[in-house]
Tab-separated table of C-alpha atoms in Angstrom:
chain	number	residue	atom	x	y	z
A	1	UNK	CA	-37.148	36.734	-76.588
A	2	UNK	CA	-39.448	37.978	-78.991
A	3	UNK	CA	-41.037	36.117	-82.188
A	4	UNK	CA	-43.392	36.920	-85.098
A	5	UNK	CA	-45.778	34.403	-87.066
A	6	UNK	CA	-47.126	35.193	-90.271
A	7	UNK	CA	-49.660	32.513	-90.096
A	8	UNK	CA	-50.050	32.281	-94.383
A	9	UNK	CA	-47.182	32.629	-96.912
A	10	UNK	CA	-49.705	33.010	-99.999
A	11	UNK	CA	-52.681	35.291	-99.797
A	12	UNK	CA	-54.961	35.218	-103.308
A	13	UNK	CA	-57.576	37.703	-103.348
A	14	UNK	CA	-60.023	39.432	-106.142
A	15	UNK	CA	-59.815	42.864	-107.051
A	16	UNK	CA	-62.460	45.117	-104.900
A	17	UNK	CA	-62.883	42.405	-101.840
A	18	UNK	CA	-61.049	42.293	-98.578
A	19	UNK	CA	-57.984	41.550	-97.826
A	20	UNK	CA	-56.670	39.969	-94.254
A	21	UNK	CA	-53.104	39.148	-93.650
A	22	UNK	CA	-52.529	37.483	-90.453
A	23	UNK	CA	-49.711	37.967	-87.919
A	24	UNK	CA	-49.276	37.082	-84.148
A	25	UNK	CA	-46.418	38.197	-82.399
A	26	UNK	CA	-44.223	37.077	-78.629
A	27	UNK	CA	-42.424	39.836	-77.009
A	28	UNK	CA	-41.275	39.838	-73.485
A	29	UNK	CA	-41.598	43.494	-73.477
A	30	UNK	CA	-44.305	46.138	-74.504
A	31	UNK	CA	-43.554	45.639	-78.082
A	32	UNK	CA	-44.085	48.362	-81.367
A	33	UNK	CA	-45.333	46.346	-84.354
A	34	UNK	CA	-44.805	47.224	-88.033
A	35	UNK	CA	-45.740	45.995	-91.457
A	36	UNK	CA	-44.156	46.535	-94.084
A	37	UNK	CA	-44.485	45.673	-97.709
A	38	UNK	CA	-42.227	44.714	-100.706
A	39	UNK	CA	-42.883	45.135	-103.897
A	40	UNK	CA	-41.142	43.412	-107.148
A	41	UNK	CA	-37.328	44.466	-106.830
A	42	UNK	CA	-38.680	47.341	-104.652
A	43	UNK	CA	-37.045	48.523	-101.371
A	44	UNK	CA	-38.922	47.709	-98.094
A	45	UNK	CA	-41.530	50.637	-97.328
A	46	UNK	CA	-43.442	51.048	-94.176
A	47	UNK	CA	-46.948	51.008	-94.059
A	48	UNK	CA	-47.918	51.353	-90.237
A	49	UNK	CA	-46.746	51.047	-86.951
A	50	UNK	CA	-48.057	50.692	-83.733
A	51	UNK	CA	-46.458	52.172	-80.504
A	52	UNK	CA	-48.775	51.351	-77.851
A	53	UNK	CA	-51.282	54.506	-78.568
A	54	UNK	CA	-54.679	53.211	-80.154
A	55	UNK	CA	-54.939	49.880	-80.824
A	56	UNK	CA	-56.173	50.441	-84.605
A	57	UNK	CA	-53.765	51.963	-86.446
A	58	UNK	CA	-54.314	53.419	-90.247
A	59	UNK	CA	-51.150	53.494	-92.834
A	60	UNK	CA	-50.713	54.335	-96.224
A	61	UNK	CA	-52.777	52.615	-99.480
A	62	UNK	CA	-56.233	52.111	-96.989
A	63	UNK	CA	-54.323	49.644	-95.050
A	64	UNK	CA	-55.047	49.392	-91.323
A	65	UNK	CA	-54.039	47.153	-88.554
A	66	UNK	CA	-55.664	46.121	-85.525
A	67	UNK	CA	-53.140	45.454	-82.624
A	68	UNK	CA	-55.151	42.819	-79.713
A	69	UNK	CA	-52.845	42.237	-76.829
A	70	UNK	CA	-55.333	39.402	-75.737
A	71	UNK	CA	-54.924	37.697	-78.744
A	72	UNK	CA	-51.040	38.862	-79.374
A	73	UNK	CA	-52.264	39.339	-83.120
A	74	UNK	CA	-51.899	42.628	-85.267
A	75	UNK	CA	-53.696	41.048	-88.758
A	76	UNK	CA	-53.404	43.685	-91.740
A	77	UNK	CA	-56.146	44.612	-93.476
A	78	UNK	CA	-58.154	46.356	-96.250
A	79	UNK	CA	-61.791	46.521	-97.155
A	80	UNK	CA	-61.172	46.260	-101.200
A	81	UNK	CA	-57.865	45.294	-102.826
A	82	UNK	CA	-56.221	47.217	-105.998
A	83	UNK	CA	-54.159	45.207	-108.586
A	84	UNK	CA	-51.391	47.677	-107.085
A	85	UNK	CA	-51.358	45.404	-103.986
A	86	UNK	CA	-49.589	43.040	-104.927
A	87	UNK	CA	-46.553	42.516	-103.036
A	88	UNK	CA	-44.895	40.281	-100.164
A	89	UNK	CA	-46.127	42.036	-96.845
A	90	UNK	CA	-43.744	41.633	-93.570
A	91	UNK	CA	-44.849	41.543	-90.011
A	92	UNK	CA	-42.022	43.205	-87.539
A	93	UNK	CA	-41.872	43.272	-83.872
A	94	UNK	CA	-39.414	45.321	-81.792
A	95	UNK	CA	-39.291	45.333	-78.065
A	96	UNK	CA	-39.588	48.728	-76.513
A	97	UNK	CA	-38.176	48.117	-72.990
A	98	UNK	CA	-35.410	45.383	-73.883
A	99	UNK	CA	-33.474	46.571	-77.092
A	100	UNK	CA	-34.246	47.590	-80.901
A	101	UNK	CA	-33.435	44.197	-82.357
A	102	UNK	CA	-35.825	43.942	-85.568
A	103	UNK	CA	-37.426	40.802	-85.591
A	104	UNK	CA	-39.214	39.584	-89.147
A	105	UNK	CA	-42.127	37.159	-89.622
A	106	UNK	CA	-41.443	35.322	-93.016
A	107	UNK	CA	-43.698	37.319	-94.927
A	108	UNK	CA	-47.177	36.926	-97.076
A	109	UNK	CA	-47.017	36.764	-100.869
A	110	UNK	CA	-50.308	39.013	-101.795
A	111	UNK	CA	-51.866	38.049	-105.016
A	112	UNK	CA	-54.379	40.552	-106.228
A	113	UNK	CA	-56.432	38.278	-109.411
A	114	UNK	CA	-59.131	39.839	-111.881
B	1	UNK	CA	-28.632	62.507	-96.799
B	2	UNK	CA	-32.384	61.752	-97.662
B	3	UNK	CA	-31.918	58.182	-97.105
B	4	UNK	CA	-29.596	54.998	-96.459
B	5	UNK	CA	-28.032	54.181	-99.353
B	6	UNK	CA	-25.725	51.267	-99.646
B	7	UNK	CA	-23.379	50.444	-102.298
B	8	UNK	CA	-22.790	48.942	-104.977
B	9	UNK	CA	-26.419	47.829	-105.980
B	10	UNK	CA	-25.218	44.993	-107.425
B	11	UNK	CA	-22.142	42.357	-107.176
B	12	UNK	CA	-21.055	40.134	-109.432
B	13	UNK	CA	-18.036	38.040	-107.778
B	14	UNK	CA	-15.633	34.928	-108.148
B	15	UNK	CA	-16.071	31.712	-105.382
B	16	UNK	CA	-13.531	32.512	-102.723
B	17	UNK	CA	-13.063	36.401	-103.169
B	18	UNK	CA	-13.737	38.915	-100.453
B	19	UNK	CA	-16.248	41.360	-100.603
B	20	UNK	CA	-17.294	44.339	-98.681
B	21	UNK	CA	-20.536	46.066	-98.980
B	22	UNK	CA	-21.319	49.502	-97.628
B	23	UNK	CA	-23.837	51.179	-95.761
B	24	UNK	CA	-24.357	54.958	-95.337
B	25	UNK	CA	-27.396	55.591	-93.002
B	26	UNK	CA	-29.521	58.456	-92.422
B	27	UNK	CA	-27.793	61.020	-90.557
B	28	UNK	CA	-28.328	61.130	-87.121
B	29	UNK	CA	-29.377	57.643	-86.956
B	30	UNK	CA	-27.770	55.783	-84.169
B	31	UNK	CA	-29.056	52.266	-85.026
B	32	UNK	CA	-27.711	50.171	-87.706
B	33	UNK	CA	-29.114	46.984	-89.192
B	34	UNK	CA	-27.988	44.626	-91.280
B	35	UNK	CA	-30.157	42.017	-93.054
B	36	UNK	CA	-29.840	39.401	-95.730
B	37	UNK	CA	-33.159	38.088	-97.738
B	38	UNK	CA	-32.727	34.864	-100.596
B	39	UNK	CA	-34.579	34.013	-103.216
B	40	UNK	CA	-37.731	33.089	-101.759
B	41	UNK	CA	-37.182	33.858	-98.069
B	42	UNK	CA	-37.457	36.140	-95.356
B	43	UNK	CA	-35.305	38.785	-93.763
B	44	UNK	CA	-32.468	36.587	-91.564
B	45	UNK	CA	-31.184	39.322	-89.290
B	46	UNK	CA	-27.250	39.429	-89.550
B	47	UNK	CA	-26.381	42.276	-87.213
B	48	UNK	CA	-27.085	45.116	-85.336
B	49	UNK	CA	-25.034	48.488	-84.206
B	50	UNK	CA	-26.812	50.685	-81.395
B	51	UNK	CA	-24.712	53.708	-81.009
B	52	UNK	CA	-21.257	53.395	-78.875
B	53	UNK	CA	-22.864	49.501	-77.038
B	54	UNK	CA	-21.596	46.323	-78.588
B	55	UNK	CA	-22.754	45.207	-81.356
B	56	UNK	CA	-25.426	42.331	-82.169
B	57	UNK	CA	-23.293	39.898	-83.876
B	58	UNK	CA	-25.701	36.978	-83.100
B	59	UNK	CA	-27.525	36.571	-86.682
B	60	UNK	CA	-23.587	36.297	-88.647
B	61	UNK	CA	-23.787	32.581	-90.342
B	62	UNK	CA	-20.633	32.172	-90.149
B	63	UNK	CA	-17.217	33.603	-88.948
B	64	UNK	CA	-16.506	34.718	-92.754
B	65	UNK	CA	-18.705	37.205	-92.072
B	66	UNK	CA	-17.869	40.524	-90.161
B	67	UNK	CA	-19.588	43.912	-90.121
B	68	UNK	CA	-18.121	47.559	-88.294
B	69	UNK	CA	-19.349	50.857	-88.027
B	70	UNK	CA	-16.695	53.459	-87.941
B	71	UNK	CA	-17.333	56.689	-86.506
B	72	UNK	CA	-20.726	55.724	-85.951
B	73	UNK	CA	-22.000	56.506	-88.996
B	74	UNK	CA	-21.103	54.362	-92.620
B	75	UNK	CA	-21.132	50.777	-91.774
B	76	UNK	CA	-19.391	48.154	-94.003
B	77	UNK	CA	-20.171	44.794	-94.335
B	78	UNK	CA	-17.478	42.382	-95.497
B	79	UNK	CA	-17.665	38.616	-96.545
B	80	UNK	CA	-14.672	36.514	-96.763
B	81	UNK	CA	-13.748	33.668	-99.296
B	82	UNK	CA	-17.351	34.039	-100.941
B	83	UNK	CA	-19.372	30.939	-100.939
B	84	UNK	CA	-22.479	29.943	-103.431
B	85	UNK	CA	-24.817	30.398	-100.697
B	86	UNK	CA	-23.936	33.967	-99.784
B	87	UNK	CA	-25.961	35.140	-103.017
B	88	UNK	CA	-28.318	36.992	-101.582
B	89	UNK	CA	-29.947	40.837	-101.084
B	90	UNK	CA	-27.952	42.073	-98.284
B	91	UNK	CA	-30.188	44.863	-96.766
B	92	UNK	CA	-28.941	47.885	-94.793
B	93	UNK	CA	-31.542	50.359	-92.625
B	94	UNK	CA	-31.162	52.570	-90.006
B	95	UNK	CA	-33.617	54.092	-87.274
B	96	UNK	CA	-33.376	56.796	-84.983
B	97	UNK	CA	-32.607	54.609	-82.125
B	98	UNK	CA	-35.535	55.744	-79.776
B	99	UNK	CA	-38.298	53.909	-78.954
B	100	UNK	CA	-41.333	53.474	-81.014
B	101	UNK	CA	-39.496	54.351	-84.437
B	102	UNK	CA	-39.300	52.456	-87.417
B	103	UNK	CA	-36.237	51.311	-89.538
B	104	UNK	CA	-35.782	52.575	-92.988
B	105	UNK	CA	-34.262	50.428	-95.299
B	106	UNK	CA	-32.128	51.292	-98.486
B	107	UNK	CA	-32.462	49.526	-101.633
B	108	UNK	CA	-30.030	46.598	-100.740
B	109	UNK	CA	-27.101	44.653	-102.303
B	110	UNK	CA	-27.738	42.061	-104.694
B	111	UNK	CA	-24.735	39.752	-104.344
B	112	UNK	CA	-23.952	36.857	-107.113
B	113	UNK	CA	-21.289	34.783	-106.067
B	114	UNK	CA	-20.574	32.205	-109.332
């Protein structure tokens, strides 16, 4: 079975300072991890993926993601946020040995404030 | 074609009607999702086609819902004596079916059942 926890459904951050959006994960198999984001009646795009390579893993926007088997956490992150960032982010874990059943965390609203 | 595109974008429909939403995939694509996301909620998975194996039917709310693939390819999605609470996004995306991939999603479905 296989699980992901987006541990905050709001995020509110300043423009220019970091942003953090956490998620920790269950798979019973070697897992690849994704985020995606959403924004405002916008398709879902991917921003990164891990597939058991490095553990830190750069996307698209300055995004990056950091995936800790110890910890079974792959947090999002970015050292300053744009106004552009705004958007509901969605953790995704998919088992590599034991099917390609998509599983989503319930997502993180991103606020990006003045 | 350049991307999954599903169709129509948006549904307008009586309580009690059928109606069937389509999928077209990325070529070549062998895996097939289906997804629907309310107001306010996360992705609840409905569905899943891997090539020629049985389908994932373990996410479908309810046995008014039924999805098929023909041909492996276009994938149609069909809801019986529409209720309220099917208003939704229904989200269609495809992936290449090997391991470490991601899904690619197509703009969705926007169903209003009044």
């Amino acid at each position: 079975a296989q699980s992901v926890t987006q541990l905050d459904s709001h995020v509110s951050v300043s423009e220019g300072t970091p942003v953090l959006l956490r998620c920790n994960y269950s798979s019973s198999y070697s897992p690849s991890l994704f985020w995606y984001v959403q924004h405002p009646n916008k398709g879902l795009q991917l921003l990164l993926k891990y597939t058991s390579a490095a553990t830190l893993v750069k996307g698209i926007n300055g995004f990056e993601a950091e995936f800790k088997k110890s910890e079974t956490s792959f947090h999002l992150t970015k050292p300053s946020a744009h106004m552009s960032d705004a958007a509901e982010y969605f953790c995704v874990v998919r088992p590599t040995g034991g099917g390609n059943k998509l599983t989503f965390g319930t997502g993180t609203q991103l606020k990006v404030e003045l | 074609g350049a991307g999954v595109s599903q169709s129509p974008s948006n549904k307008v429909t009586e309580k009690g009607k059928d109606v069937e939403l389509r999928c077209d995939p990325i070529s070549g694509h062998t895996a097939l999702y289906w997804y629907r996301q309310s107001l306010g909620q996360g992705l609840e998975f409905l569905i899943y086609f891997q090539g020629n194996s049985a389908p994932d039917k373990s996410g479908l709310p309810s046995d008014r819902f039924s999805a098929e693939r023909t041909g492996g390819s276009v994938s149609t999605l069909t809801i019986q004596r529409t209720q309220q609470e099917d208003s939704a996004v229904y989200l269609c995306a495809s992936s290449s079916g090997q391991a470490h991939t991601e899904a690619f999603f197509g703009q969705g479905t926007r169903l209003t059942v009044v």
